[in-house]
Structures are given as C-alpha cells and as structure tokens.
PDB file of C-alpha atoms in Angstrom:
ATOM      1  CA  MET A   1       0.072  -0.011  -0.166  1.00 50.00           C
ATOM      2  CA  VAL A   2       1.563   3.600  -0.775  1.00 51.00           C
ATOM      3  CA  LEU A   3       0.009   6.661   0.511  1.00 56.00           C
ATOM      4  CA  VAL A   4      -1.583   9.223  -1.570  1.00 59.00           C
ATOM      5  CA  SER A   5      -0.577  12.190   0.370  1.00 61.00           C
ATOM      6  CA  ILE A   6       2.266  12.554   3.427  1.00 58.00           C
ATOM      7  CA  ILE A   7       1.908  15.766   5.329  1.00 60.00           C
ATOM      8  CA  LEU A   8       5.136  16.601   7.408  1.00 55.00           C
ATOM      9  CA  GLU A   9       6.729  20.031   8.993  1.00 54.00           C
ATOM     10  CA  ARG A  10       8.954  21.826   6.928  1.00 56.00           C
ATOM     11  CA  ASP A  11      12.390  19.923   7.024  1.00 57.00           C
ATOM     12  CA  PRO A  12      15.238  20.660   4.588  1.00 62.00           C
ATOM     13  CA  ARG A  13      15.649  17.009   4.217  1.00 60.00           C
ATOM     14  CA  PHE A  14      12.530  16.414   2.445  1.00 56.00           C
ATOM     15  CA  ALA A  15      13.026  19.259   0.097  1.00 59.00           C
ATOM     16  CA  LEU A  16      15.917  17.556  -1.488  1.00 63.00           C
ATOM     17  CA  ARG A  17      15.757  16.466  -5.069  1.00 68.00           C
ATOM     18  CA  PHE A  18      16.136  12.749  -4.449  1.00 68.00           C
ATOM     19  CA  TRP A  19      13.011  12.896  -1.875  1.00 68.00           C
ATOM     20  CA  LYS A  20      11.017  15.043  -4.632  1.00 72.00           C
ATOM     21  CA  SER A  21      12.145  12.021  -7.217  1.00 77.00           C
ATOM     22  CA  LEU A  22      11.136   9.430  -4.867  1.00 74.00           C
ATOM     23  CA  GLN A  23       7.804  10.625  -4.040  1.00 73.00           C
ATOM     24  CA  LYS A  24       7.165  11.102  -7.594  1.00 79.00           C
ATOM     25  CA  SER A  25       8.003   7.854  -8.519  1.00 80.00           C
ATOM     26  CA  LEU A  26       5.596   6.336  -5.628  1.00 77.00           C
ATOM     27  CA  GLY A  27       3.126   8.542  -6.921  1.00 77.00           C
ATOM     28  CA  THR A  28       2.682  10.367  -3.384  1.00 73.00           C
ATOM     29  CA  ASN A  29       2.191  13.644  -2.623  1.00 68.00           C
ATOM     30  CA  LEU A  30       4.492  15.295   0.054  1.00 63.00           C
ATOM     31  CA  ASP A  31       2.835  18.221   1.552  1.00 63.00           C
ATOM     32  CA  MET A  32       4.741  20.600   3.477  1.00 60.00           C
ATOM     33  CA  SER A  33       3.140  22.365   6.443  1.00 58.00           C
ATOM     34  CA  ILE A  34       3.074  26.072   6.593  1.00 57.00           C
ATOM     35  CA  ALA A  35       2.128  28.276   9.693  1.00 57.00           C
ATOM     36  CA  TYR A  36      -1.282  29.876   9.892  1.00 54.00           C
ATOM     37  CA  HIS A  37      -2.519  27.157   7.152  1.00 55.00           C
ATOM     38  CA  PRO A  38      -4.790  24.737   9.280  1.00 51.00           C
ATOM     39  CA  GLU A  39      -5.276  22.395   6.336  1.00 53.00           C
ATOM     40  CA  THR A  40      -1.799  20.927   6.692  1.00 55.00           C
ATOM     41  CA  ASP A  41      -0.354  22.513  10.125  1.00 51.00           C
ATOM     42  CA  GLY A  42      -3.151  21.944  12.532  1.00 57.00           C
ATOM     43  CA  GLN A  43      -4.108  18.305  11.168  1.00 61.00           C
ATOM     44  CA  SER A  44      -0.366  16.909  11.437  1.00 68.00           C
ATOM     45  CA  LYS A  45       0.090  18.969  14.847  1.00 72.00           C
ATOM     46  CA  ARG A  46      -2.979  17.597  16.620  1.00 75.00           C
ATOM     47  CA  THR A  47      -2.118  14.242  15.661  1.00 77.00           C
ATOM     48  CA  ILE A  48       1.238  14.266  16.374  1.00 76.00           C
ATOM     49  CA  GLN A  49       0.623  15.673  19.815  1.00 80.00           C
ATOM     50  CA  THR A  50      -1.778  12.849  20.647  1.00 81.00           C
ATOM     51  CA  LEU A  51       0.499  10.072  19.569  1.00 81.00           C
ATOM     52  CA  GLU A  52       3.238  11.949  21.473  1.00 82.00           C
ATOM     53  CA  ASP A  53       0.826  11.750  24.768  1.00 84.00           C
ATOM     54  CA  MET A  54       0.229   7.788  24.234  1.00 82.00           C
ATOM     55  CA  LEU A  55       3.755   7.252  23.854  1.00 82.00           C
ATOM     56  CA  ARG A  56       4.392   9.106  26.944  1.00 83.00           C
ATOM     57  CA  ALA A  57       1.924   6.979  28.872  1.00 80.00           C
ATOM     58  CA  TYR A  58       3.564   3.940  27.276  1.00 77.00           C
ATOM     59  CA  MET A  59       6.962   4.831  28.743  1.00 79.00           C
ATOM     60  CA  MET A  60       5.253   5.335  31.978  1.00 79.00           C
ATOM     61  CA  ASP A  61       3.422   2.227  32.297  1.00 77.00           C
ATOM     62  CA  PHE A  62       5.861  -0.224  29.986  1.00 76.00           C
ATOM     63  CA  GLY A  63       9.298   1.010  30.642  1.00 76.00           C
ATOM     64  CA  ASN A  64      11.982  -0.442  28.272  1.00 78.00           C
ATOM     65  CA  GLY A  65       8.994  -2.677  26.481  1.00 75.00           C
ATOM     66  CA  TRP A  66       7.210   0.259  25.276  1.00 73.00           C
ATOM     67  CA  ASP A  67       8.111  -0.425  21.365  1.00 77.00           C
ATOM     68  CA  LYS A  68       6.472  -3.713  21.729  1.00 79.00           C
ATOM     69  CA  HIS A  69       3.116  -2.246  22.659  1.00 77.00           C
ATOM     70  CA  LEU A  70       3.142   0.034  19.639  1.00 79.00           C
ATOM     71  CA  PRO A  71       0.356  -1.760  17.457  1.00 81.00           C
ATOM     72  CA  LEU A  72      -1.827  -1.670  20.923  1.00 80.00           C
ATOM     73  CA  ALA A  73      -1.377   2.468  20.347  1.00 81.00           C
ATOM     74  CA  GLU A  74      -2.089   2.440  16.740  1.00 83.00           C
ATOM     75  CA  PHE A  75      -5.504   0.257  17.841  1.00 84.00           C
ATOM     76  CA  SER A  76      -6.257   2.556  20.485  1.00 83.00           C
ATOM     77  CA  TYR A  77      -5.496   5.805  18.342  1.00 84.00           C
ATOM     78  CA  ASN A  78      -7.612   4.377  15.495  1.00 85.00           C
ATOM     79  CA  ASN A  79     -10.338   3.363  17.254  1.00 85.00           C
ATOM     80  CA  SER A  80     -10.889   6.239  19.674  1.00 84.00           C
ATOM     81  CA  TYR A  81     -13.578   8.937  18.891  1.00 84.00           C
ATOM     82  CA  HIS A  82     -12.494  12.157  17.105  1.00 78.00           C
ATOM     83  CA  THR A  83     -14.694  14.852  17.300  1.00 74.00           C
ATOM     84  CA  SER A  84     -13.402  16.617  14.381  1.00 68.00           C
ATOM     85  CA  ILE A  85     -14.962  13.463  12.053  1.00 71.00           C
ATOM     86  CA  LYS A  86     -17.484  12.365  14.645  1.00 74.00           C
ATOM     87  CA  ALA A  87     -16.031   8.820  14.743  1.00 78.00           C
ATOM     88  CA  ALA A  88     -13.497   6.767  15.408  1.00 84.00           C
ATOM     89  CA  PRO A  89     -10.838   6.712  12.267  1.00 82.00           C
ATOM     90  CA  PHE A  90     -11.171   2.772  11.973  1.00 83.00           C
ATOM     91  CA  GLU A  91     -15.117   3.595  11.620  1.00 82.00           C
ATOM     92  CA  ALA A  92     -14.943   6.383   9.133  1.00 77.00           C
ATOM     93  CA  LEU A  93     -12.606   4.518   7.207  1.00 77.00           C
ATOM     94  CA  TYR A  94     -14.464   1.197   6.893  1.00 77.00           C
ATOM     95  CA  GLU A  95     -17.982   2.109   7.658  1.00 76.00           C
ATOM     96  CA  ARG A  96     -18.066  -0.357  10.892  1.00 78.00           C
ATOM     97  CA  LYS A  97     -16.743  -0.683  14.477  1.00 79.00           C
ATOM     98  CA  CYS A  98     -13.481  -2.728  14.873  1.00 78.00           C
ATOM     99  CA  ARG A  99     -14.440  -6.003  15.892  1.00 70.00           C
ATOM    100  CA  SER A 100     -11.852  -7.621  17.936  1.00 58.00           C
ATOM    101  CA  PRO A 101      -8.115  -7.236  19.472  1.00 52.00           C
ATOM    102  CA  VAL A 102      -5.586  -8.978  17.894  1.00 54.00           C
ATOM    103  CA  CYS A 103      -2.723 -10.759  19.681  1.00 46.00           C
ATOM    104  CA  TRP A 104       0.625  -9.111  18.772  1.00 46.00           C
ATOM    105  CA  SER A 105       2.852 -10.959  20.912  1.00 48.00           C
ATOM    106  CA  GLU A 106       5.963 -12.724  18.867  1.00 47.00           C
ATOM    107  CA  VAL A 107       6.266 -16.615  18.463  1.00 46.00           C
ATOM    108  CA  GLY A 108       8.106 -17.626  21.558  1.00 48.00           C
ATOM    109  CA  ASP A 109       6.747 -14.953  23.814  1.00 49.00           C
ATOM    110  CA  SER A 110       4.742 -16.271  26.498  1.00 52.00           C
ATOM    111  CA  GLN A 111       1.270 -15.570  25.104  1.00 56.00           C
ATOM    112  CA  LEU A 112      -2.364 -15.528  26.581  1.00 55.00           C
ATOM    113  CA  THR A 113      -5.012 -17.528  25.082  1.00 62.00           C
ATOM    114  CA  GLY A 114      -8.590 -17.504  24.741  1.00 72.00           C
ATOM    115  CA  PRO A 115     -10.615 -15.569  27.404  1.00 78.00           C
ATOM    116  CA  LYS A 116      -7.494 -14.293  29.166  1.00 77.00           C
ATOM    117  CA  MET A 117      -6.045 -12.950  26.376  1.00 72.00           C
ATOM    118  CA  ILE A 118      -9.226 -11.000  25.420  1.00 76.00           C
ATOM    119  CA  ARG A 119      -9.747  -9.790  28.947  1.00 79.00           C
ATOM    120  CA  LYS A 120      -5.808  -8.634  29.351  1.00 75.00           C
ATOM    121  CA  MET A 121      -6.226  -6.775  25.839  1.00 74.00           C
ATOM    122  CA  THR A 122      -9.499  -5.272  26.768  1.00 79.00           C
ATOM    123  CA  GLU A 123      -7.945  -3.879  30.148  1.00 79.00           C
ATOM    124  CA  MET A 124      -4.887  -2.393  28.036  1.00 73.00           C
ATOM    125  CA  ILE A 125      -7.579  -0.749  25.515  1.00 75.00           C
ATOM    126  CA  VAL A 126      -9.663   0.729  28.295  1.00 78.00           C
ATOM    127  CA  GLN A 127      -6.612   2.129  30.161  1.00 74.00           C
ATOM    128  CA  MET A 128      -5.149   3.649  26.912  1.00 71.00           C
ATOM    129  CA  LYS A 129      -8.774   5.458  26.153  1.00 77.00           C
ATOM    130  CA  ASN A 130      -8.722   6.532  29.797  1.00 78.00           C
ATOM    131  CA  ARG A 131      -5.032   8.090  29.396  1.00 74.00           C
ATOM    132  CA  LEU A 132      -6.406   9.761  25.993  1.00 75.00           C
ATOM    133  CA  LEU A 133      -9.332  11.050  27.668  1.00 79.00           C
ATOM    134  CA  ALA A 134      -7.312  12.500  30.521  1.00 80.00           C
ATOM    135  CA  ALA A 135      -4.749  14.029  27.812  1.00 76.00           C
ATOM    136  CA  ARG A 136      -7.567  15.589  26.069  1.00 79.00           C
ATOM    137  CA  SER A 137      -8.922  17.084  29.572  1.00 83.00           C
ATOM    138  CA  ARG A 138      -5.791  18.413  30.375  1.00 81.00           C
ATOM    139  CA  GLN A 139      -5.325  20.181  26.924  1.00 78.00           C
ATOM    140  CA  LYS A 140      -8.761  21.310  26.799  1.00 80.00           C
ATOM    141  CA  SER A 141      -8.149  22.908  30.461  1.00 82.00           C
ATOM    142  CA  TYR A 142      -4.630  24.683  28.934  1.00 77.00           C
ATOM    143  CA  ALA A 143      -6.478  26.075  26.269  1.00 76.00           C
ATOM    144  CA  ASP A 144      -9.665  27.152  28.317  1.00 78.00           C
ATOM    145  CA  VAL A 145      -7.047  29.187  30.592  1.00 79.00           C
ATOM    146  CA  ARG A 146      -5.575  31.055  27.805  1.00 77.00           C
ATOM    147  CA  CYS A 147      -8.796  31.441  25.826  1.00 75.00           C
ATOM    148  CA  LYS A 148     -10.766  34.693  27.028  1.00 76.00           C
ATOM    149  CA  PRO A 149     -14.252  35.273  26.313  1.00 77.00           C
ATOM    150  CA  LEU A 150     -14.855  38.391  24.289  1.00 80.00           C
ATOM    151  CA  GLU A 151     -17.950  40.318  25.120  1.00 85.00           C
ATOM    152  CA  PHE A 152     -19.249  43.338  22.732  1.00 85.00           C
ATOM    153  CA  GLU A 153     -22.142  45.879  22.934  1.00 89.00           C
ATOM    154  CA  VAL A 154     -23.617  47.841  20.222  1.00 91.00           C
ATOM    155  CA  GLY A 155     -21.296  50.517  19.583  1.00 90.00           C
ATOM    156  CA  ASP A 156     -18.091  49.468  20.913  1.00 89.00           C
ATOM    157  CA  LYS A 157     -15.221  50.067  18.318  1.00 87.00           C
ATOM    158  CA  VAL A 158     -12.877  47.221  17.475  1.00 83.00           C
ATOM    159  CA  MET A 159     -10.143  46.624  15.434  1.00 80.00           C
ATOM    160  CA  LEU A 160     -10.190  43.952  12.677  1.00 76.00           C
ATOM    161  CA  LYS A 161      -7.058  42.192  11.966  1.00 71.00           C
ATOM    162  CA  VAL A 162      -6.499  41.558   8.108  1.00 71.00           C
ATOM    163  CA  SER A 163      -3.855  39.050   7.272  1.00 66.00           C
ATOM    164  CA  PRO A 164      -1.563  39.488   4.324  1.00 59.00           C
ATOM    165  CA  TRP A 165      -1.017  35.793   3.668  1.00 61.00           C
ATOM    166  CA  LYS A 166      -3.319  35.594   1.009  1.00 60.00           C
ATOM    167  CA  GLY A 167      -1.082  36.738  -2.297  1.00 56.00           C
ATOM    168  CA  TYR A 168       1.389  39.421  -2.084  1.00 55.00           C
ATOM    169  CA  LEU A 169       1.332  42.709  -0.303  1.00 54.00           C
ATOM    170  CA  ILE A 170       3.082  45.512  -1.503  1.00 57.00           C
ATOM    171  CA  TRP A 171       3.927  48.543   0.701  1.00 56.00           C
ATOM    172  CA  LYS A 172       4.062  51.622  -1.254  1.00 56.00           C
ATOM    173  CA  THR A 173       5.584  54.919   0.838  1.00 54.00           C
TER     174      THR A 173
END
C-alpha cells in the first residue's frame, strides 16, 4: 500500500531532489505544512501531539518494553472517537466498528490465549482510552485558561486584523 499524501513539518531533508523524485516515482504527494494554514499544519500537529501523549503514557506504564506495545497504541488511536470526524478513524474509513483485538505477541513469547488474552487486551485498551481522555481533558484545560471570552456591545469600537498571507502585499510609501 502506498500513501496518497504525506503531511509533515518543513524539513530541508525532504526538500532535496532525491526525496522529490522518490515521491514522484511512488505517486505520493509530499505536502509541507505552513504556519497559519490549518489544512496541513493543524491536522498534523494535533495528531502528533496525541501520539506523543500516548507514547509518554506507554513509557510510564511499560518502561523499556513500550515499543512492543506500539500496535496497541495504533489500535487505541484508530478506535477512539475523534470530534473532528464525529467517529473513530477506523469506523470512518471502513464504515463499521472494529470487531476484536488481535494478539500482537511475537512467536516464542509467553502468550495469553482465549478469554485471558481477550480480558488482558480489553483492560489495556480501556487503560489507553482513559489516558487519552485524561490527555484531552488536560489539553482542554490549558486551552481554556488561555482563551478569554470576548464580549461586545452595540456601539463598541473594535479593530479588525486582516492577514496579508493571501497573495502578495506591496507596501508603497
């Protein structure tokens, strides 16, 4: 499977001719994020922030073995409700809920089977969902502290900021 589009922050390494030719041969668009353009910047930054929170939680819970649980992080992220799309990403993509967790243990590891495995995976998924909710709540409280409600009355004078980012602005004196 080849991705159709990759959104990332501006990095000179991805602007090199090699990367451009690789993306062209794969048929993939490499979209660089630009400040104040939420169609790329906000989308990637929000996802990265959520995944960083999940990985921090994994470091606290699993210590050095956090990387073995990355499939669980992917499962938790793809099956948690996203307000922007009003569904979980898995559900939005496949138009159905994900049916069951899968055992991700390596061959040779001590494996849980049957009801024990399902119970353990369910507990871990619930734990990750709780941590995601806590992270979202924490982020909302930070945003609410910085957000000041604006109240205007008829006749109040306000200043309007017009952003010069669309097109070119030439200053003449």
